[in-house]
XYZ file of C-alpha atoms in Angstrom:
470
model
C 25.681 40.948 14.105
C 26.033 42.942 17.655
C 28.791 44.828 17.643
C 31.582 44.812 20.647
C 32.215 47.457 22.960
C 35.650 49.282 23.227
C 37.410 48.528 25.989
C 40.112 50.357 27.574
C 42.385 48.939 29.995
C 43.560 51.113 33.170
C 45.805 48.826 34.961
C 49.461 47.359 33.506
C 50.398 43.815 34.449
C 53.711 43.090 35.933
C 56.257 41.197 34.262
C 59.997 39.524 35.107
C 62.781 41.017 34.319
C 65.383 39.391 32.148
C 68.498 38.025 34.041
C 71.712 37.956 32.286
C 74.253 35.252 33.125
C 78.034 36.526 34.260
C 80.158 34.491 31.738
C 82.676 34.166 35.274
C 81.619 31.761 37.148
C 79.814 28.560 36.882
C 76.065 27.996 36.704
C 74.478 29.298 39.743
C 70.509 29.205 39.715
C 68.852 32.671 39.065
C 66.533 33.834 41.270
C 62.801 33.464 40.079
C 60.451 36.363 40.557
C 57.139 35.098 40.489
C 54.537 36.988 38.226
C 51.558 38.484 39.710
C 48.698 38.780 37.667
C 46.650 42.378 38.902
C 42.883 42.665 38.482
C 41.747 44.986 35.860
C 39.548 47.678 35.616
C 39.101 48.915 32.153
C 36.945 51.809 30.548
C 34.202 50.707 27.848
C 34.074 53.677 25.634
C 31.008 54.528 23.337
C 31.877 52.356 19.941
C 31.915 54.249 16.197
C 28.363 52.217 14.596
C 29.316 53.467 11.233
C 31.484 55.532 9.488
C 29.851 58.844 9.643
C 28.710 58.619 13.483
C 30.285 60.842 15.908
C 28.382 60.268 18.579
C 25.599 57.727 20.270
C 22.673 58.038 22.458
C 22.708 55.326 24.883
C 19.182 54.008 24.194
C 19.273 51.154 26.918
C 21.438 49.702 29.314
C 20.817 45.824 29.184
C 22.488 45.357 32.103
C 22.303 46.994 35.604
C 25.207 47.999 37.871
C 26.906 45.048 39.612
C 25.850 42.850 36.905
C 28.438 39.541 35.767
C 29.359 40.022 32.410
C 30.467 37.068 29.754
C 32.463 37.288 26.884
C 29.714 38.328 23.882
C 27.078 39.013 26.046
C 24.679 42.394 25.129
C 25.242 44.843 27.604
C 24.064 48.321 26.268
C 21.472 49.183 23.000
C 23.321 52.507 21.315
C 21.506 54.316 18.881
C 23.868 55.447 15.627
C 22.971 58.338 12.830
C 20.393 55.467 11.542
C 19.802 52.553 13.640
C 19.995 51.082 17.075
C 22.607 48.196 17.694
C 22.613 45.922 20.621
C 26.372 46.230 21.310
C 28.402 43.243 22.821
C 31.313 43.249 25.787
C 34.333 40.829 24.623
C 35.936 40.218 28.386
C 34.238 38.578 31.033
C 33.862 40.929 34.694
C 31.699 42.741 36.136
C 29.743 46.027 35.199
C 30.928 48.174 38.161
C 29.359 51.916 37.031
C 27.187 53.506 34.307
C 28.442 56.485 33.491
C 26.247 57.753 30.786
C 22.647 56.996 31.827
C 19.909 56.089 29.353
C 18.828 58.977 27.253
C 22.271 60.426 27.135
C 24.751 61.130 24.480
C 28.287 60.190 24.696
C 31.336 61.017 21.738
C 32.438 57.933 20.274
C 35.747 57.237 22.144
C 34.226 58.378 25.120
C 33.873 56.373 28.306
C 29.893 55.002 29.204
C 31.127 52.660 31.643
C 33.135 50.965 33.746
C 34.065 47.381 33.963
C 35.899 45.791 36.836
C 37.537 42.105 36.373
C 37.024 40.844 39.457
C 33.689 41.884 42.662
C 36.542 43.101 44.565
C 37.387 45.907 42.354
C 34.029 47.047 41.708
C 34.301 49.961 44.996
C 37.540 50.919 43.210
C 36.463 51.068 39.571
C 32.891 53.555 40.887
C 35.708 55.614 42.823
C 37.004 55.976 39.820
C 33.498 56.688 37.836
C 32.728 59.232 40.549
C 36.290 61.215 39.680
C 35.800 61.433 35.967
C 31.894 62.105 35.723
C 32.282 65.924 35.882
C 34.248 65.702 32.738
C 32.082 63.799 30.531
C 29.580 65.599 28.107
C 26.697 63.309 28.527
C 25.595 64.806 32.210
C 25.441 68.250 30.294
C 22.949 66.324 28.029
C 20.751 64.792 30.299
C 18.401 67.986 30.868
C 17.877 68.529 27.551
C 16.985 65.080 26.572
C 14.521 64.963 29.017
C 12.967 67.884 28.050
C 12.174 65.782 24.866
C 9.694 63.922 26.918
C 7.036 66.763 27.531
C 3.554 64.295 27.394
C 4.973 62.144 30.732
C 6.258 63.556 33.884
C 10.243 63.544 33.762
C 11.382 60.189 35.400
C 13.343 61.439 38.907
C 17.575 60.944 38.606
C 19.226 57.516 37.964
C 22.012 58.287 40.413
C 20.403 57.167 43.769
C 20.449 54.026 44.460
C 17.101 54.272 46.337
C 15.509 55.608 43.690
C 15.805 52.620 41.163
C 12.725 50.765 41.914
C 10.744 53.570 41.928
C 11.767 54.722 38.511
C 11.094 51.266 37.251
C 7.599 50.669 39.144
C 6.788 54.225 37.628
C 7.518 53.416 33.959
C 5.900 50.228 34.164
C 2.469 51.912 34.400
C 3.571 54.189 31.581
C 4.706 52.463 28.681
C 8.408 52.634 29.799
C 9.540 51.597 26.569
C 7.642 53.676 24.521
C 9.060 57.011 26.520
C 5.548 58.177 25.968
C 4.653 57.253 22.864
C 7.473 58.991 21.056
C 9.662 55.756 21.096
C 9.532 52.231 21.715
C 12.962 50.316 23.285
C 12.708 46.615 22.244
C 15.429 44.186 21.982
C 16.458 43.988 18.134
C 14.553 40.047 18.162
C 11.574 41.229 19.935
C 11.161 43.788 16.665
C 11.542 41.236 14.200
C 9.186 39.063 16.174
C 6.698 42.073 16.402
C 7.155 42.215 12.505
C 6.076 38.782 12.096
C 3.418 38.533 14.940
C 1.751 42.049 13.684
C 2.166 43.187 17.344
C 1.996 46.598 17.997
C 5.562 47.427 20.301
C 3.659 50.780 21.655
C 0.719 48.464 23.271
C 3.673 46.036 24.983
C 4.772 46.648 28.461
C 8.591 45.817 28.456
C 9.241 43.420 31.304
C 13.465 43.364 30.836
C 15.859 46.256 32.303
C 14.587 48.968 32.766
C 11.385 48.265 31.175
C 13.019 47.302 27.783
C 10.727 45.147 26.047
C 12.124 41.787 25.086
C 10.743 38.649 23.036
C 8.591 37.023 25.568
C 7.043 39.985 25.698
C 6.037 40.449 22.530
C 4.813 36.465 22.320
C 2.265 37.731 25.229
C 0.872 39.987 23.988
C 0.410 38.014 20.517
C -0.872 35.212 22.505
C -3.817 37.230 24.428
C -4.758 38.744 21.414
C -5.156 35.372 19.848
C -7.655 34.073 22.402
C -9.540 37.912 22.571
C -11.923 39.222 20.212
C -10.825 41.920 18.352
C -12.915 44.540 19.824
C -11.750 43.553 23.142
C -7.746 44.454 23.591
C -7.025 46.227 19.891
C -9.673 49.101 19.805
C -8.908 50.595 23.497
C -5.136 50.455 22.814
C -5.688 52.255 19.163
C -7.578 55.059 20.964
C -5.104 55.910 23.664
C -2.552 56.870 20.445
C -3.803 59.661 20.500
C -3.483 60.863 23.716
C 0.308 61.717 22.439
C 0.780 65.351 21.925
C 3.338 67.889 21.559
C 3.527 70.636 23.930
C 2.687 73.368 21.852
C 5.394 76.456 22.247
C 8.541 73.726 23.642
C 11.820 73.603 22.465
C 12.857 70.433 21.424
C 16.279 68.946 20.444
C 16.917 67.195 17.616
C 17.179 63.381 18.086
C 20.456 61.650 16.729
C 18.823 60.871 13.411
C 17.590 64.234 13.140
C 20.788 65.561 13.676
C 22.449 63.819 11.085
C 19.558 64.603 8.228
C 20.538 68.141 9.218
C 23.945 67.625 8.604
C 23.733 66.347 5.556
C 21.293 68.843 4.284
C 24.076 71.704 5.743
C 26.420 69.483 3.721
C 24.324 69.398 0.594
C 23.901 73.256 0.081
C 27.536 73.540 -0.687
C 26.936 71.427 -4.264
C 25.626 73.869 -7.218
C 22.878 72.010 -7.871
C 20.223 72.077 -11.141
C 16.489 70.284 -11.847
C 15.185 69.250 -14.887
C 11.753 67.546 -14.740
C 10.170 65.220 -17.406
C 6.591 64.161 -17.617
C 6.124 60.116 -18.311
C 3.073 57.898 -19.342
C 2.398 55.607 -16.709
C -0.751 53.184 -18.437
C 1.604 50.719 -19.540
C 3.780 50.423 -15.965
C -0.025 50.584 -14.208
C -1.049 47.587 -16.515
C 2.108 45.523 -15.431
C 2.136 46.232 -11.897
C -1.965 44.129 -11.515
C -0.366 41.784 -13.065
C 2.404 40.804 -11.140
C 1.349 42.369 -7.731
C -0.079 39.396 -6.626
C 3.485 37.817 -6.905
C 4.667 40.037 -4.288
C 6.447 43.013 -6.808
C 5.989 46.511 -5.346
C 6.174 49.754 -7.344
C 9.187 51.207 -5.522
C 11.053 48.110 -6.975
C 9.572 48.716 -10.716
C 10.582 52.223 -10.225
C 13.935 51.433 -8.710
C 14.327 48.902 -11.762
C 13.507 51.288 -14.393
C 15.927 53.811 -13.210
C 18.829 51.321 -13.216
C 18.372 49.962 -16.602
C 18.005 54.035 -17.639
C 21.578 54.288 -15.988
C 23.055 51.499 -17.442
C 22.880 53.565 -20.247
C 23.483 56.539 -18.942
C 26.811 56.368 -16.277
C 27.420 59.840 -15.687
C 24.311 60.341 -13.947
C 25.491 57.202 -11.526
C 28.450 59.690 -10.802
C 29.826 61.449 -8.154
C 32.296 63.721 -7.256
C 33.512 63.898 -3.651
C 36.860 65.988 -3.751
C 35.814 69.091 -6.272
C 38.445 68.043 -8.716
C 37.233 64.926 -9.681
C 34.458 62.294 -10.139
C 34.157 58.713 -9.976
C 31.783 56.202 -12.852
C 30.475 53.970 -9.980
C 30.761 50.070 -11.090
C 27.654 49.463 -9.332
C 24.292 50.724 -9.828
C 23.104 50.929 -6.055
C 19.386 52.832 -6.083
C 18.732 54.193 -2.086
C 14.990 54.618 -1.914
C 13.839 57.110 0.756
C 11.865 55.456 3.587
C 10.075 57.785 6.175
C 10.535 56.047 9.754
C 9.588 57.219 13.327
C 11.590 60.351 13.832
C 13.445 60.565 10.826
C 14.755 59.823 7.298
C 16.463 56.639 5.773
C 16.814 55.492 2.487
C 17.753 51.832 2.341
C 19.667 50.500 -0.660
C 18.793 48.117 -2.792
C 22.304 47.120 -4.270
C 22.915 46.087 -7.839
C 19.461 46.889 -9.150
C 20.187 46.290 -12.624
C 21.193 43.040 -12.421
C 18.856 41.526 -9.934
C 15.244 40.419 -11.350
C 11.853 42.678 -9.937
C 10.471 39.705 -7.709
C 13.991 39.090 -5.866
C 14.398 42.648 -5.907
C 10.823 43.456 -4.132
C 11.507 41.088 -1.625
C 14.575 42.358 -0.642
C 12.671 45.896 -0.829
C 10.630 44.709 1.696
C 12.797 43.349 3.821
C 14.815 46.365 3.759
C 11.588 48.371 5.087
C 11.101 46.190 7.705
C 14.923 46.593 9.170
C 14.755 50.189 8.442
C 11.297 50.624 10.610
C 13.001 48.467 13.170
C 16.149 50.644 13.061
C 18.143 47.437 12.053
C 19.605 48.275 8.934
C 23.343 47.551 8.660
C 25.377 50.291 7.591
C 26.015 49.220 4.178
C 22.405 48.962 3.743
C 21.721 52.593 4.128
C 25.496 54.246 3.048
C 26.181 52.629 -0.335
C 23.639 54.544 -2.839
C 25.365 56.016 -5.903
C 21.566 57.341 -7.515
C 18.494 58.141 -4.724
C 15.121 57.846 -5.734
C 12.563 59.853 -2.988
C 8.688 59.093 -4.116
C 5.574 60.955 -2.693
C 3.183 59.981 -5.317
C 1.302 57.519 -2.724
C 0.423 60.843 -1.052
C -0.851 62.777 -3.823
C 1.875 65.077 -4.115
C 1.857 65.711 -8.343
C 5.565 67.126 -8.254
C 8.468 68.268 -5.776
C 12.332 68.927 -5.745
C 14.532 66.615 -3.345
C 17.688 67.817 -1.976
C 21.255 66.060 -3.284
C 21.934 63.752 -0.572
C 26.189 63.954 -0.039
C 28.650 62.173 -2.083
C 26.041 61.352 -4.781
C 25.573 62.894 -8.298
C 21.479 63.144 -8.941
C 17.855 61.762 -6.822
C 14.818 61.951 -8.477
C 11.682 62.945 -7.011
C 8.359 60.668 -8.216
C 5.081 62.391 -8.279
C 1.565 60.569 -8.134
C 0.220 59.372 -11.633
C -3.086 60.799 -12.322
C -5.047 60.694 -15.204
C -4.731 63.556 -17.459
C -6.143 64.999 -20.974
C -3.121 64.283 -23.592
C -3.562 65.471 -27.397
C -2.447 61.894 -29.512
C -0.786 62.248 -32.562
C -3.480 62.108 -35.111
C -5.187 65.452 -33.653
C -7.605 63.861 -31.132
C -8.044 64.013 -27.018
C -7.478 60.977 -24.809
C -7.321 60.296 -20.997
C -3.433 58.781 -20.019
C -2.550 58.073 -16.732
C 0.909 60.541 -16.051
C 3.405 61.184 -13.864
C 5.902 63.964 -13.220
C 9.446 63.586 -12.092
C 11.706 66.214 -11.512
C 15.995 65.127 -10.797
C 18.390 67.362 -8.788
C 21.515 66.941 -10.134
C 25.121 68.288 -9.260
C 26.092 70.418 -12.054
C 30.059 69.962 -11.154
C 29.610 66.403 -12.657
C 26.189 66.518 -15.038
C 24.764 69.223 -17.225
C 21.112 69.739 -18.669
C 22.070 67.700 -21.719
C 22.926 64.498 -19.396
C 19.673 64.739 -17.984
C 17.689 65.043 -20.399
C 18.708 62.267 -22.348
C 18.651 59.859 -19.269
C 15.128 60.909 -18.693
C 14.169 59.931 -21.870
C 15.582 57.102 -21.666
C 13.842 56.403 -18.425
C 10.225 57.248 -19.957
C 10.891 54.615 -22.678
C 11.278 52.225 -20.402
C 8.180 53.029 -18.201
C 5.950 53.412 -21.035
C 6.551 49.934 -22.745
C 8.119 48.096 -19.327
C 9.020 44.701 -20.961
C 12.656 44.974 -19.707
C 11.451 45.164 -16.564
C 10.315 41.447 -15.626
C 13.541 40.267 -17.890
């Protein structure tokens, strides 16, 4: 659901003032002051998207200057720590001035715009735009944020009015959406629609403000590529991809996601931390997963399975302690997954994983990729992990440490499973399929001991998986 926009009111209304009635002498009429109702011009302030965001980038203003504005209509797309939210205006008026343009980065509580009640106040409410601009941190941003955009020339200032159309007519011949490649602006239906089309957003030419791309565009494009061969529109648009490069020797800023991952990491090196890695036998997990794959299970949710039932047993690893001088047993068993997305880090959460069954569980899996890769994800879809699970097995990578993320007690990193040369008990060689894991863990809450029994635990599951499809 869109969010709504803060609004700040700068004008009072007038109100009567309360007669009182002299006890002598007889009823005489009190005067009536009539009440006049003044036109309001009010601030909209950059909205808090989550609980840990400071501040928002301004990723695209739906609506243009001088713009009529309804009661829960989208005006602006902010992006948050993790996702970008179309965010709603709850007062009806008009948009008068844009204070933070798109591209810049505005505190939460902070005003982005103003909004005048009525056309006649819109001269007064830029008056008062023009006043305050020096003051707000997102001009001092600007520069730097374009600088981020080194492969396309840097798009001329917003401020003229003049200029407008020519920034628009320039983009459109560019990708304006795509800011080069680096990042594609869509409405949050003309993602899902991509999703389900198989569109590729960085091959759609946005057609809404600004170049935004919205659903009809993304029906288009699905619709020409319907009636074309596939050697005719897909192969030239795959080859220009790679005409995206960094500028070798650049400085570039971090982008809000970026920003918070390094926060967190900051955050994380103040928990004494310790590893402990185990080495499972995966044959019997491999044999399982043909089996049901064709039902639609994936092997981040057998994964994510296995180490919930292993914590059922094991609660202290599902820990955490926030404060130093205490922990909390979660009553949940909530299993974030880390997802690498355009630009970042996210680890979606799939909630309750002990209790839910592996085919409802990989389908909400996927549908949590999906959101994340669209930047969609709800904060309580990315925030509520109490055990993280990061995997780069499907790259090869035989073993690896993860950092603790914050407020969590352990994440365990999954290594490929390759086929190795085990000794069996009766003295001979044979070939088993293995993987290594290795958990960080915050020693505050769990000790070697903890960990090692939850990791056997864990292996016993994964080597004879019939709990899993329970």
């Amino acid at each position: 659901m869109a969010n709504l926009l803060h609004i700040g009111s700068s004008s009072f209304t007038s109100s009567t003032k309360l007669l009182r009635r002299n006890p002598n002498f007889s009823s005489i009429p009190a005067p009536i002051r009539r009440t006049r109702v003044q036109a309001k011009i009010r601030e909209i302030f950059m909205p808090a998207l989550s609980s840990t965001m400071t501040e928002g980038k301004i990723v695209s203003w739906i609506k243009s200057e001088g713009d009529k504005l309804s009661k829960g209509e989208s005006v602006v797309v902010v992006e948050s720590d993790k996702a970008d939210m179309d965010v709603e205006t709850f007062y009806d008026g008009y948009l008068a001035a844009i204070m933070v343009d798109e591209g810049g980065i505005a505190a939460v509580g902070s005003a982005i715009a103003i909004l005048a009640e009525t056309e006649d106040e819109i001269d007064e409410a830029r008056s008062k735009a023009s006043s305050s601009s020096p003051s707000s941190s997102p001009a001092s941003e600007k520069p730097i944020e374009t600088s981020v955009d080194n492969a396309i020339p840097p798009p001329p200032p917003p401020s003229p009015k003049p200029s407008a159309p020519a920034v628009v007519t320039a983009a459109s011949s560019i990708h304006p959406a795509s800011e080069g490649g680096k990042r594609v602006v869509a409405s949050p239906y003309a993602k899902k629609l991509a999703n389900e089309l198989k569109v590729d957003l960085t091959t759609v030419v946005g057609t809404g403000p600004l170049g935004r791309i919205v659903a009809k565009d993304v029906e288009a494009v699905a619709a020409s590529a319907a009636l074309t061969p596939a050697i005719g529109i897909s192969k030239p648009a795959t080859a220009s991809a790679p005409s995206v490069s960094v500028e070798l020797g650049s400085v570039v800023p971090f982008t809000t996601m970026q920003g918070a991952v390094s926060r967190n990491m900051v955050e994380s090196l103040r928990v004494p931390t310790f590893r402990v890695g185990y080495t499972i036998t995966t044959d019997a997990l491999d044999s399982l997963y043909k089996k049901i794959k064709t039902k639609g299970v994936t092997m981040s949710a057998l994964l994510a399975k296995a180490t919930a039932l292993a914590l059922v047993k094991h609660p202290v690893v599902n820990s955490s302690c926030r404060d130093g001088s205490s922990f909390t047993y979660n009553s949940n068993i909530n299993i974030a997954v880390a997802v690498a997305i355009d630009g970042g880090l996210i680890t979606p959460v799939l909630q309750d994983a002990d209790k839910v069954d592996i085919y409802t569980l990989s389908r909400k899996w996927k549908e949590l990729v999906e959101k994340a890769r669209a930047k969609q994800l709800q904060p309580h879809e990315y925030t509520t992990g109490t055990f993280t699970l990061s995997n780069l097995g499907m790259f090869g990578v035989d073993r690896f440490d993860a950092i603790l993320p914050p407020g969590t007690g352990a994440i365990m990193a999954v290594g490929a499973s390759q086929p190795s040369l085990v000794g069996t008990k009766d003295g001979r060689i044979g070939l088993k399929s293995q993987m290594q894991v290795n958990v960080t863990a915050d020693h505050r809450v769990i000790y070697g001991a903890d960990l090692a029994s939850f990791l056997q635990t864990l292996a016993k599951i994964i080597e004879d998986p019939k709990d899993l499809t329970l």
